Amino acid sequence: MFAALKLGIFDLLQASPLTAPAIAAGISADPSATARLCYACVSLGLLQEAGGEFSLTPLSAQYLCRSSDTSMAGYILYSNDVLMDLWSHLEDAVREGTHRWNQSFGFSGPLFDSFFPTDEAMRTFIMGMHGFGTLSSPAVAQAFDLSAFHTVVDLGGATGHLTVALCERYTQLHGVVFDFPRVLRVAEEQIAHSRARERIQCVSGDFFRDDFPPADLYVMGRILHDWDEAKVSQLIEKSFQSLPSG
């Protein structure tokens, strides 16, 4: 799946079914190896084959094509290009009890400063997380009764998918997406499509350094696992201190 997406096979098949030689020509690859990769994707339910031609399944059309609103392509590319390398050093991680970012990629400064060297790299990853969020955030919104709250701030909110899901379900809620300025440019594009967009705003900042916008509900989605215990405690304590009395 990782290789087929990286090579562009799913995007190529959006227009019409193609034979393996035609796919190989479209992605500048070996026809025999391309055929074997496509049949592997058929066995995973990611492609289908009939009459010598390969085509998308509903699953791959929805989640593996870059143009889809619910595309997971960014996250899968991140898994292919980043996580696979990190996992290859698992033994060293166990021996030393530390992460593998420096060993794998030579990152020496703050992780996210190094991780997004270009705006395009940042957008690819953020939109991959957006695809993830469009699946999970509506379920999170349904799991809790938030009718007593008035303002929610999503710390490190990325594209705002969780804020959108919460504000669309709870019409009394006003939402704030709190993240770095260049991330919020992507968030504003996505929020503009929401029926709750008039109740959602973007505020730029660094949640370790800057004050939190005032709210009676703070949320963090896929945030705490990135940091050590001291920084996790800092974020939770800061959230607690920012809440109104009671």
PDB file of C-alpha atoms in Angstrom:
ATOM      1  CA  MET A   1       0.000   0.000   0.000  1.00  0.00           C
ATOM      2  CA  PHE A   2       2.773   2.428   0.949  1.00  0.00           C
ATOM      3  CA  ALA A   3       4.675   1.769  -2.292  1.00  0.00           C
ATOM      4  CA  ALA A   4       1.621   1.951  -4.550  1.00  0.00           C
ATOM      5  CA  LEU A   5       0.577   5.264  -3.038  1.00  0.00           C
ATOM      6  CA  LYS A   6       4.108   6.707  -3.184  1.00  0.00           C
ATOM      7  CA  LEU A   7       4.396   5.684  -6.840  1.00  0.00           C
ATOM      8  CA  GLY A   8       1.066   7.351  -7.675  1.00  0.00           C
ATOM      9  CA  ILE A   9      -0.847   4.250  -8.783  1.00  0.00           C
ATOM     10  CA  PHE A  10      -4.109   5.153  -7.026  1.00  0.00           C
ATOM     11  CA  ASP A  11      -4.088   8.691  -8.395  1.00  0.00           C
ATOM     12  CA  LEU A  12      -3.373   7.397 -11.898  1.00  0.00           C
ATOM     13  CA  LEU A  13      -6.357   5.035 -11.792  1.00  0.00           C
ATOM     14  CA  GLN A  14      -8.822   7.763 -10.855  1.00  0.00           C
ATOM     15  CA  ALA A  15      -9.502   8.568 -14.499  1.00  0.00           C
ATOM     16  CA  SER A  16     -10.102   5.006 -15.757  1.00  0.00           C
ATOM     17  CA  PRO A  17      -9.017   1.348 -15.380  1.00  0.00           C
ATOM     18  CA  LEU A  18      -5.618   0.545 -16.879  1.00  0.00           C
ATOM     19  CA  THR A  19      -3.508  -2.498 -17.715  1.00  0.00           C
ATOM     20  CA  ALA A  20      -0.272  -3.098 -15.831  1.00  0.00           C
ATOM     21  CA  PRO A  21       1.880  -1.947 -18.802  1.00  0.00           C
ATOM     22  CA  ALA A  22      -0.160   1.272 -19.021  1.00  0.00           C
ATOM     23  CA  ILE A  23       0.212   1.861 -15.287  1.00  0.00           C
ATOM     24  CA  ALA A  24       3.942   1.178 -15.553  1.00  0.00           C
ATOM     25  CA  ALA A  25       4.240   3.725 -18.363  1.00  0.00           C
ATOM     26  CA  GLY A  26       2.312   6.260 -16.299  1.00  0.00           C
ATOM     27  CA  ILE A  27       4.596   5.930 -13.282  1.00  0.00           C
ATOM     28  CA  SER A  28       7.862   5.231 -15.202  1.00  0.00           C
ATOM     29  CA  ALA A  29       8.280   1.737 -13.744  1.00  0.00           C
ATOM     30  CA  ASP A  30       8.986  -1.834 -14.833  1.00  0.00           C
ATOM     31  CA  PRO A  31       5.818  -3.492 -16.264  1.00  0.00           C
ATOM     32  CA  SER A  32       6.373  -6.904 -14.643  1.00  0.00           C
ATOM     33  CA  ALA A  33       7.134  -5.469 -11.211  1.00  0.00           C
ATOM     34  CA  THR A  34       4.201  -3.072 -11.532  1.00  0.00           C
ATOM     35  CA  ALA A  35       1.863  -5.976 -12.304  1.00  0.00           C
ATOM     36  CA  ARG A  36       3.033  -7.849  -9.206  1.00  0.00           C
ATOM     37  CA  LEU A  37       2.558  -4.762  -7.036  1.00  0.00           C
ATOM     38  CA  CYS A  38      -0.948  -4.246  -8.430  1.00  0.00           C
ATOM     39  CA  TYR A  39      -1.907  -7.873  -7.790  1.00  0.00           C
ATOM     40  CA  ALA A  40      -0.611  -7.489  -4.229  1.00  0.00           C
ATOM     41  CA  CYS A  41      -2.965  -4.511  -3.864  1.00  0.00           C
ATOM     42  CA  VAL A  42      -5.805  -6.636  -5.262  1.00  0.00           C
ATOM     43  CA  SER A  43      -5.139  -9.218  -2.554  1.00  0.00           C
ATOM     44  CA  LEU A  44      -5.400  -6.454   0.071  1.00  0.00           C
ATOM     45  CA  GLY A  45      -8.703  -5.200  -1.330  1.00  0.00           C
ATOM     46  CA  LEU A  46      -7.151  -1.921  -2.471  1.00  0.00           C
ATOM     47  CA  LEU A  47      -7.517  -2.567  -6.220  1.00  0.00           C
ATOM     48  CA  GLN A  48      -9.692  -4.806  -8.339  1.00  0.00           C
ATOM     49  CA  GLU A  49      -8.816  -6.539 -11.620  1.00  0.00           C
ATOM     50  CA  ALA A  50     -11.012  -7.581 -14.523  1.00  0.00           C
ATOM     51  CA  GLY A  51     -10.053  -8.409 -18.099  1.00  0.00           C
ATOM     52  CA  GLY A  52      -6.439  -7.538 -17.487  1.00  0.00           C
ATOM     53  CA  GLU A  53      -7.243  -4.030 -16.249  1.00  0.00           C
ATOM     54  CA  PHE A  54      -6.835  -2.701 -12.724  1.00  0.00           C
ATOM     55  CA  SER A  55      -9.238  -0.219 -11.123  1.00  0.00           C
ATOM     56  CA  LEU A  56      -9.874   1.444  -7.779  1.00  0.00           C
ATOM     57  CA  THR A  57     -12.094  -0.019  -5.109  1.00  0.00           C
ATOM     58  CA  PRO A  58     -14.487   2.316  -3.235  1.00  0.00           C
ATOM     59  CA  LEU A  59     -12.079   2.117  -0.277  1.00  0.00           C
ATOM     60  CA  SER A  60      -9.021   3.237  -2.246  1.00  0.00           C
ATOM     61  CA  ALA A  61     -10.959   5.928  -4.101  1.00  0.00           C
ATOM     62  CA  GLN A  62     -12.064   7.442  -0.798  1.00  0.00           C
ATOM     63  CA  TYR A  63      -8.887   7.164   1.259  1.00  0.00           C
ATOM     64  CA  LEU A  64      -5.856   6.641  -1.015  1.00  0.00           C
ATOM     65  CA  CYS A  65      -6.295   9.277  -3.727  1.00  0.00           C
ATOM     66  CA  ARG A  66      -4.751  12.628  -2.953  1.00  0.00           C
ATOM     67  CA  SER A  67      -7.710  14.581  -4.351  1.00  0.00           C
ATOM     68  CA  SER A  68     -10.269  12.971  -2.021  1.00  0.00           C
ATOM     69  CA  ASP A  69     -11.667  15.097   0.809  1.00  0.00           C
ATOM     70  CA  THR A  70     -11.090  12.160   3.170  1.00  0.00           C
ATOM     71  CA  SER A  71      -7.671  11.189   1.785  1.00  0.00           C
ATOM     72  CA  MET A  72      -5.241   9.446   4.133  1.00  0.00           C
ATOM     73  CA  ALA A  73      -2.432   9.904   1.591  1.00  0.00           C
ATOM     74  CA  GLY A  74      -0.488  12.384   3.699  1.00  0.00           C
ATOM     75  CA  TYR A  75      -0.452  10.119   6.733  1.00  0.00           C
ATOM     76  CA  ILE A  76       0.474   7.071   4.659  1.00  0.00           C
ATOM     77  CA  LEU A  77       3.361   8.955   3.032  1.00  0.00           C
ATOM     78  CA  TYR A  78       4.472   9.979   6.537  1.00  0.00           C
ATOM     79  CA  SER A  79       4.310   6.320   7.583  1.00  0.00           C
ATOM     80  CA  ASN A  80       6.325   5.282   4.528  1.00  0.00           C
ATOM     81  CA  ASP A  81       8.965   8.009   4.630  1.00  0.00           C
ATOM     82  CA  VAL A  82       9.291   8.533   8.386  1.00  0.00           C
ATOM     83  CA  LEU A  83       7.805   5.841  10.616  1.00  0.00           C
ATOM     84  CA  MET A  84       9.343   2.930   8.690  1.00  0.00           C
ATOM     85  CA  ASP A  85      12.806   4.383   9.300  1.00  0.00           C
ATOM     86  CA  LEU A  86      12.084   4.933  12.988  1.00  0.00           C
ATOM     87  CA  TRP A  87      10.837   1.360  13.450  1.00  0.00           C
ATOM     88  CA  SER A  88      14.023   0.034  11.842  1.00  0.00           C
ATOM     89  CA  HIS A  89      15.916   1.239  14.935  1.00  0.00           C
ATOM     90  CA  LEU A  90      13.583  -0.337  17.495  1.00  0.00           C
ATOM     91  CA  GLU A  91      16.391  -2.346  19.144  1.00  0.00           C
ATOM     92  CA  ASP A  92      18.351   0.822  19.841  1.00  0.00           C
ATOM     93  CA  ALA A  93      15.243   2.534  21.203  1.00  0.00           C
ATOM     94  CA  VAL A  94      14.763  -0.352  23.649  1.00  0.00           C
ATOM     95  CA  ARG A  95      18.421  -0.390  24.674  1.00  0.00           C
ATOM     96  CA  GLU A  96      18.635   3.366  25.262  1.00  0.00           C
ATOM     97  CA  GLY A  97      15.055   4.238  26.163  1.00  0.00           C
ATOM     98  CA  THR A  98      15.009   7.261  23.819  1.00  0.00           C
ATOM     99  CA  HIS A  99      13.401   8.236  20.536  1.00  0.00           C
ATOM    100  CA  ARG A 100      15.106   7.636  17.181  1.00  0.00           C
ATOM    101  CA  TRP A 101      14.603  10.986  15.421  1.00  0.00           C
ATOM    102  CA  ASN A 102      18.261  11.980  15.691  1.00  0.00           C
ATOM    103  CA  GLN A 103      19.506   8.551  14.632  1.00  0.00           C
ATOM    104  CA  SER A 104      17.164   8.300  11.649  1.00  0.00           C
ATOM    105  CA  PHE A 105      17.132  11.850  10.333  1.00  0.00           C
ATOM    106  CA  GLY A 106      19.758  13.884  12.155  1.00  0.00           C
ATOM    107  CA  PHE A 107      17.174  16.159  13.791  1.00  0.00           C
ATOM    108  CA  SER A 108      18.901  18.158  16.493  1.00  0.00           C
ATOM    109  CA  GLY A 109      16.553  21.084  17.176  1.00  0.00           C
ATOM    110  CA  PRO A 110      12.848  21.173  18.017  1.00  0.00           C
ATOM    111  CA  LEU A 111      11.197  18.248  16.263  1.00  0.00           C
ATOM    112  CA  PHE A 112       8.503  20.066  14.332  1.00  0.00           C
ATOM    113  CA  ASP A 113      10.913  22.769  13.155  1.00  0.00           C
ATOM    114  CA  SER A 114      12.991  20.064  11.486  1.00  0.00           C
ATOM    115  CA  PHE A 115      10.111  17.862  10.459  1.00  0.00           C
ATOM    116  CA  PHE A 116       8.470  20.417   8.164  1.00  0.00           C
ATOM    117  CA  PRO A 117      11.338  21.892   6.107  1.00  0.00           C
ATOM    118  CA  THR A 118       8.866  23.228   3.501  1.00  0.00           C
ATOM    119  CA  ASP A 119       5.261  24.384   3.530  1.00  0.00           C
ATOM    120  CA  GLU A 120       4.422  21.565   1.099  1.00  0.00           C
ATOM    121  CA  ALA A 121       5.825  18.933   3.485  1.00  0.00           C
ATOM    122  CA  MET A 122       3.787  20.470   6.274  1.00  0.00           C
ATOM    123  CA  ARG A 123       0.599  20.542   4.171  1.00  0.00           C
ATOM    124  CA  THR A 124       0.998  16.896   3.118  1.00  0.00           C
ATOM    125  CA  PHE A 125       1.275  15.743   6.719  1.00  0.00           C
ATOM    126  CA  ILE A 126      -1.446  18.051   8.064  1.00  0.00           C
ATOM    127  CA  MET A 127      -3.903  16.937   5.382  1.00  0.00           C
ATOM    128  CA  GLY A 128      -3.050  13.317   6.179  1.00  0.00           C
ATOM    129  CA  MET A 129      -3.998  13.975   9.784  1.00  0.00           C
ATOM    130  CA  HIS A 130      -7.111  15.738   8.476  1.00  0.00           C
ATOM    131  CA  GLY A 131      -8.146  12.525   6.723  1.00  0.00           C
ATOM    132  CA  PHE A 132      -7.655  10.710  10.018  1.00  0.00           C
ATOM    133  CA  GLY A 133      -9.651  13.386  11.837  1.00  0.00           C
ATOM    134  CA  THR A 134     -12.636  13.312   9.517  1.00  0.00           C
ATOM    135  CA  LEU A 135     -13.095   9.699  10.622  1.00  0.00           C
ATOM    136  CA  SER A 136     -12.435  10.050  14.341  1.00  0.00           C
ATOM    137  CA  SER A 137     -13.564  13.560  15.293  1.00  0.00           C
ATOM    138  CA  PRO A 138     -17.319  13.112  14.671  1.00  0.00           C
ATOM    139  CA  ALA A 139     -17.170   9.991  16.865  1.00  0.00           C
ATOM    140  CA  VAL A 140     -15.421  11.980  19.608  1.00  0.00           C
ATOM    141  CA  ALA A 141     -18.094  14.666  19.360  1.00  0.00           C
ATOM    142  CA  GLN A 142     -20.808  12.044  19.871  1.00  0.00           C
ATOM    143  CA  ALA A 143     -19.048  10.382  22.816  1.00  0.00           C
ATOM    144  CA  PHE A 144     -19.465  13.276  25.258  1.00  0.00           C
ATOM    145  CA  ASP A 145     -22.255  15.585  26.395  1.00  0.00           C
ATOM    146  CA  LEU A 146     -20.803  19.042  25.818  1.00  0.00           C
ATOM    147  CA  SER A 147     -24.073  20.961  26.086  1.00  0.00           C
ATOM    148  CA  ALA A 148     -22.870  22.797  29.231  1.00  0.00           C
ATOM    149  CA  PHE A 149     -19.828  24.356  27.531  1.00  0.00           C
ATOM    150  CA  HIS A 150     -19.586  27.631  25.652  1.00  0.00           C
ATOM    151  CA  THR A 151     -16.075  27.933  24.198  1.00  0.00           C
ATOM    152  CA  VAL A 152     -13.722  25.143  23.156  1.00  0.00           C
ATOM    153  CA  VAL A 153     -10.052  25.671  22.319  1.00  0.00           C
ATOM    154  CA  ASP A 154      -8.330  22.898  20.358  1.00  0.00           C
ATOM    155  CA  LEU A 155      -4.649  23.079  21.298  1.00  0.00           C
ATOM    156  CA  GLY A 156      -2.503  22.099  18.334  1.00  0.00           C
ATOM    157  CA  GLY A 157      -5.732  21.839  16.368  1.00  0.00           C
ATOM    158  CA  ALA A 158      -4.184  21.403  12.887  1.00  0.00           C
ATOM    159  CA  THR A 159      -6.938  21.684  10.241  1.00  0.00           C
ATOM    160  CA  GLY A 160      -9.619  22.192  12.893  1.00  0.00           C
ATOM    161  CA  HIS A 161     -11.413  18.920  12.168  1.00  0.00           C
ATOM    162  CA  LEU A 162     -12.176  18.313  15.860  1.00  0.00           C
ATOM    163  CA  THR A 163     -13.353  21.886  16.459  1.00  0.00           C
ATOM    164  CA  VAL A 164     -15.570  21.644  13.381  1.00  0.00           C
ATOM    165  CA  ALA A 165     -17.080  18.344  14.543  1.00  0.00           C
ATOM    166  CA  LEU A 166     -17.772  19.718  18.041  1.00  0.00           C
ATOM    167  CA  CYS A 167     -19.257  23.004  16.844  1.00  0.00           C
ATOM    168  CA  GLU A 168     -21.417  21.339  14.206  1.00  0.00           C
ATOM    169  CA  ARG A 169     -22.894  18.992  16.811  1.00  0.00           C
ATOM    170  CA  TYR A 170     -23.272  21.595  19.595  1.00  0.00           C
ATOM    171  CA  THR A 171     -24.749  24.790  18.227  1.00  0.00           C
ATOM    172  CA  GLN A 172     -24.058  26.749  21.436  1.00  0.00           C
ATOM    173  CA  LEU A 173     -20.310  26.169  21.143  1.00  0.00           C
ATOM    174  CA  HIS A 174     -17.798  28.671  19.816  1.00  0.00           C
ATOM    175  CA  GLY A 175     -14.504  27.136  18.738  1.00  0.00           C
ATOM    176  CA  VAL A 176     -10.887  28.253  18.566  1.00  0.00           C
ATOM    177  CA  VAL A 177      -8.186  26.406  16.638  1.00  0.00           C
ATOM    178  CA  PHE A 178      -4.821  27.185  18.271  1.00  0.00           C
ATOM    179  CA  ASP A 179      -1.708  26.340  16.243  1.00  0.00           C
ATOM    180  CA  PHE A 180       1.279  27.769  14.387  1.00  0.00           C
ATOM    181  CA  PRO A 181       0.518  30.450  11.750  1.00  0.00           C
ATOM    182  CA  ARG A 182       1.443  28.363   8.705  1.00  0.00           C
ATOM    183  CA  VAL A 183      -0.693  25.472   9.958  1.00  0.00           C
ATOM    184  CA  LEU A 184      -3.655  27.822  10.399  1.00  0.00           C
ATOM    185  CA  ARG A 185      -3.524  28.789   6.732  1.00  0.00           C
ATOM    186  CA  VAL A 186      -4.537  25.201   5.962  1.00  0.00           C
ATOM    187  CA  ALA A 187      -7.074  25.214   8.803  1.00  0.00           C
ATOM    188  CA  GLU A 188      -8.820  28.302   7.440  1.00  0.00           C
ATOM    189  CA  GLU A 189      -9.308  26.569   4.077  1.00  0.00           C
ATOM    190  CA  GLN A 190     -10.993  23.586   5.731  1.00  0.00           C
ATOM    191  CA  ILE A 191     -13.081  25.561   8.230  1.00  0.00           C
ATOM    192  CA  ALA A 192     -14.537  27.594   5.370  1.00  0.00           C
ATOM    193  CA  HIS A 193     -16.430  24.454   4.256  1.00  0.00           C
ATOM    194  CA  SER A 194     -18.147  23.966   7.631  1.00  0.00           C
ATOM    195  CA  ARG A 195     -21.697  25.060   8.395  1.00  0.00           C
ATOM    196  CA  ALA A 196     -20.330  26.172  11.793  1.00  0.00           C
ATOM    197  CA  ARG A 197     -17.621  28.395  10.273  1.00  0.00           C
ATOM    198  CA  GLU A 198     -19.142  31.616  11.724  1.00  0.00           C
ATOM    199  CA  ARG A 199     -18.517  30.246  15.239  1.00  0.00           C
ATOM    200  CA  ILE A 200     -14.919  29.121  14.654  1.00  0.00           C
ATOM    201  CA  GLN A 201     -11.803  31.270  14.687  1.00  0.00           C
ATOM    202  CA  CYS A 202      -8.087  30.581  14.336  1.00  0.00           C
ATOM    203  CA  VAL A 203      -5.579  31.926  16.850  1.00  0.00           C
ATOM    204  CA  SER A 204      -1.852  31.514  16.274  1.00  0.00           C
ATOM    205  CA  GLY A 205       0.566  30.600  19.029  1.00  0.00           C
ATOM    206  CA  ASP A 206       2.875  28.089  20.650  1.00  0.00           C
ATOM    207  CA  PHE A 207       1.141  26.184  23.430  1.00  0.00           C
ATOM    208  CA  PHE A 208       4.350  25.894  25.445  1.00  0.00           C
ATOM    209  CA  ARG A 209       5.215  29.590  25.284  1.00  0.00           C
ATOM    210  CA  ASP A 210       1.995  31.570  24.792  1.00  0.00           C
ATOM    211  CA  ASP A 211      -1.112  32.113  26.883  1.00  0.00           C
ATOM    212  CA  PHE A 212      -4.099  30.001  25.923  1.00  0.00           C
ATOM    213  CA  PRO A 213      -7.190  31.773  24.547  1.00  0.00           C
ATOM    214  CA  PRO A 214      -9.904  31.910  27.247  1.00  0.00           C
ATOM    215  CA  ALA A 215     -12.319  28.963  27.254  1.00  0.00           C
ATOM    216  CA  ASP A 216     -14.251  26.608  29.493  1.00  0.00           C
ATOM    217  CA  LEU A 217     -13.096  23.547  27.535  1.00  0.00           C
ATOM    218  CA  TYR A 218      -9.610  22.713  26.255  1.00  0.00           C
ATOM    219  CA  VAL A 219      -8.989  19.711  24.027  1.00  0.00           C
ATOM    220  CA  MET A 220      -5.804  18.044  22.795  1.00  0.00           C
ATOM    221  CA  GLY A 221      -6.004  15.430  20.046  1.00  0.00           C
ATOM    222  CA  ARG A 222      -2.945  13.327  19.201  1.00  0.00           C
ATOM    223  CA  ILE A 223      -0.743  15.797  21.071  1.00  0.00           C
ATOM    224  CA  LEU A 224       0.442  14.344  24.374  1.00  0.00           C
ATOM    225  CA  HIS A 225       2.207  11.296  22.895  1.00  0.00           C
ATOM    226  CA  ASP A 226       4.708  13.624  21.176  1.00  0.00           C
ATOM    227  CA  TRP A 227       6.226  14.875  24.434  1.00  0.00           C
ATOM    228  CA  ASP A 228       8.011  13.671  27.551  1.00  0.00           C
ATOM    229  CA  GLU A 229       6.281  13.512  30.936  1.00  0.00           C
ATOM    230  CA  ALA A 230       7.463  16.963  32.032  1.00  0.00           C
ATOM    231  CA  LYS A 231       5.994  18.663  28.974  1.00  0.00           C
ATOM    232  CA  VAL A 232       2.794  16.625  29.186  1.00  0.00           C
ATOM    233  CA  SER A 233       2.377  17.777  32.788  1.00  0.00           C
ATOM    234  CA  GLN A 234       3.077  21.348  31.706  1.00  0.00           C
ATOM    235  CA  LEU A 235       0.310  21.279  29.085  1.00  0.00           C
ATOM    236  CA  ILE A 236      -2.241  19.721  31.434  1.00  0.00           C
ATOM    237  CA  GLU A 237      -1.393  22.106  34.278  1.00  0.00           C
ATOM    238  CA  LYS A 238      -1.502  25.095  31.946  1.00  0.00           C
ATOM    239  CA  SER A 239      -4.913  24.011  30.663  1.00  0.00           C
ATOM    240  CA  PHE A 240      -6.214  23.641  34.217  1.00  0.00           C
ATOM    241  CA  GLN A 241      -4.901  27.067  35.248  1.00  0.00           C
ATOM    242  CA  SER A 242      -6.498  28.652  32.175  1.00  0.00           C
ATOM    243  CA  LEU A 243      -9.994  27.367  32.990  1.00  0.00           C
ATOM    244  CA  PRO A 244     -12.502  29.592  34.800  1.00  0.00           C
ATOM    245  CA  SER A 245     -13.295  28.825  38.407  1.00  0.00           C
ATOM    246  CA  GLY A 246     -15.421  25.713  38.846  1.00  0.00           C
TER     247      GLY A 246
END
